[in-house]
Amino acid sequence: MRSPYIAGPIYDAVMFIGAPLLALGLGVAISGTPLADDEVELWGREGTVTSFFIGSFIMAHLGLVFVRSHLNQRIFARHRLRFVMVPVVLLLLLCASDWLLATAVVLTVWWDVVHSSLQTFGLGRIYDARRGNAPEAGRRLDLGLNLLLYVGPILAGATLLDHLTAFAAFERVGAVAVREIPIFAEAHQAAWAPVLLIGGALYLLFYALAYARLHRRGYRVSPQKVALLGFTGACSIYTWGFNSFGEAFFIMNFFHAWQYFGLVWWSERDNLRSRLGLSRARWGGAAALAAMVAAAGSYGVWAELVDSREQRVALCVTLVVSLMHFWYDGFIWSVRRREV
């Protein structure tokens, strides 16, 4: 009988299902401490210990996608043009156009929100597949729920304006009308928040009834998926919606990146050992893991500490990596194509 877990009970509990609770616990623990409040200077950049850490961790997980896209020969051969030409062309365009650069800055922020919801969506679909359910069973229902759980608390909650600061990038090109979007959102948030709350509650009811109907038709409920969605939804609503401890950005981004590291290692560990010539080494797994973390971490630290405000090429590189991460994940982690 096929295991209902992705990697195993302990691995899944720590890296996937329980990741939101782990991140929430860390966020609460660091709130109000010198790690989160005291300013430090590192390589000419000012910030807190936690801001440097989470910034580097986010950037590291963004760069980690290349382990699966470019180092996995089967995946790379299938999408060679997308993996080679598109990043180069995009980098040149961003370096050449202020308008495209500003658009990419805003797109990165909001695509990241959608992408985060799709990662949880994808993990849930894997758990469904582990239970033997058809790839299309409940797919649209899950997509709607995950978008609601991530985007809804941001639009209706305490962190909306933090997500709208990216629109300041359009000041450089004199797009005053676009720069007015955060002002409009702040002025009207109180009006649309109740609509989102009521609409969200109605969707949750519809979701539960629709899955009850699917269950009567043979759908097998995955407790792992239910726990994943429950923990993620509660964490998202509590942090994005209320930001009670002031660590919403840390919490939500930590568990997303944590899950991604777990997913890439689970998927690519054998491939990495082979590519690094460590397949027969007793310590090959540990060495491959260390190499993966070191490579991703090095990029993450560089991307966090480089002064992208003064170095346009560096900003363009980090934007390209981010956008490629979001885009690549859309087609290289497919349950329907059995690529996970």
mmCIF file of N, CA and C in Angstrom, residues 13-14 71 80 88 92 101 103 106 121 132 171 209 223 229 259 262 275 300:
data_model
loop_
_atom_site.group_PDB
_atom_site.id
_atom_site.type_symbol
_atom_site.label_atom_id
_atom_site.label_comp_id
_atom_site.label_asym_id
_atom_site.label_seq_id
_atom_site.Cartn_x
_atom_site.Cartn_y
_atom_site.Cartn_z
ATOM 1 N N ALA A 13 6.077 15.948 8.936
ATOM 2 C CA ALA A 13 5.600 16.734 10.067
ATOM 3 C C ALA A 13 6.479 17.952 10.314
ATOM 4 N N VAL A 14 7.789 17.783 10.155
ATOM 5 C CA VAL A 14 8.727 18.874 10.423
ATOM 6 C C VAL A 14 8.859 19.824 9.239
ATOM 7 N N LEU A 71 19.805 21.438 -12.890
ATOM 8 C CA LEU A 71 20.656 20.304 -12.534
ATOM 9 C C LEU A 71 19.970 18.957 -12.723
ATOM 10 N N ARG A 80 14.383 23.183 -22.207
ATOM 11 C CA ARG A 80 15.695 23.803 -22.411
ATOM 12 C C ARG A 80 15.604 25.286 -22.778
ATOM 13 N N VAL A 88 18.025 35.100 -19.780
ATOM 14 C CA VAL A 88 18.970 36.033 -20.404
ATOM 15 C C VAL A 88 18.228 37.203 -21.039
ATOM 16 N N LEU A 92 18.299 41.274 -19.856
ATOM 17 C CA LEU A 92 18.638 42.376 -20.759
ATOM 18 C C LEU A 92 17.530 43.411 -20.814
ATOM 19 N N LEU A 101 11.524 47.496 -15.333
ATOM 20 C CA LEU A 101 12.136 47.245 -14.021
ATOM 21 C C LEU A 101 11.137 47.534 -12.907
ATOM 22 N N THR A 103 7.898 47.577 -13.151
ATOM 23 C CA THR A 103 6.837 46.570 -13.240
ATOM 24 C C THR A 103 7.275 45.261 -12.612
ATOM 25 N N VAL A 106 7.086 45.337 -8.703
ATOM 26 C CA VAL A 106 5.726 45.148 -8.194
ATOM 27 C C VAL A 106 5.247 43.721 -8.452
ATOM 28 N N PHE A 121 -0.878 24.636 -2.120
ATOM 29 C CA PHE A 121 -1.803 23.935 -3.013
ATOM 30 C C PHE A 121 -1.138 22.683 -3.586
ATOM 31 N N GLY A 132 -4.434 8.114 -3.607
ATOM 32 C CA GLY A 132 -5.008 7.464 -4.772
ATOM 33 C C GLY A 132 -6.114 8.240 -5.449
ATOM 34 N N GLU A 171 7.907 55.706 -9.032
ATOM 35 C CA GLU A 171 8.268 57.112 -8.904
ATOM 36 C C GLU A 171 9.424 57.466 -9.831
ATOM 37 N N LEU A 209 -18.875 21.466 1.690
ATOM 38 C CA LEU A 209 -19.996 20.733 1.095
ATOM 39 C C LEU A 209 -19.571 20.037 -0.197
ATOM 40 N N PRO A 223 -5.744 12.964 5.750
ATOM 41 C CA PRO A 223 -5.543 13.711 6.997
ATOM 42 C C PRO A 223 -4.337 14.648 6.933
ATOM 43 N N LEU A 229 -3.546 22.246 5.379
ATOM 44 C CA LEU A 229 -4.389 23.389 5.066
ATOM 45 C C LEU A 229 -4.873 24.093 6.328
ATOM 46 N N GLN A 259 9.660 24.894 3.787
ATOM 47 C CA GLN A 259 9.001 23.832 3.035
ATOM 48 C C GLN A 259 9.698 23.592 1.697
ATOM 49 N N GLY A 262 12.816 21.623 2.036
ATOM 50 C CA GLY A 262 12.453 20.236 2.269
ATOM 51 C C GLY A 262 11.976 19.546 1.010
ATOM 52 N N ARG A 275 25.133 13.894 -9.509
ATOM 53 C CA ARG A 275 25.809 14.982 -10.222
ATOM 54 C C ARG A 275 27.112 15.387 -9.535
ATOM 55 N N GLY A 300 21.858 33.594 -1.387
ATOM 56 C CA GLY A 300 20.926 34.312 -0.536
ATOM 57 C C GLY A 300 21.578 35.453 0.215
#
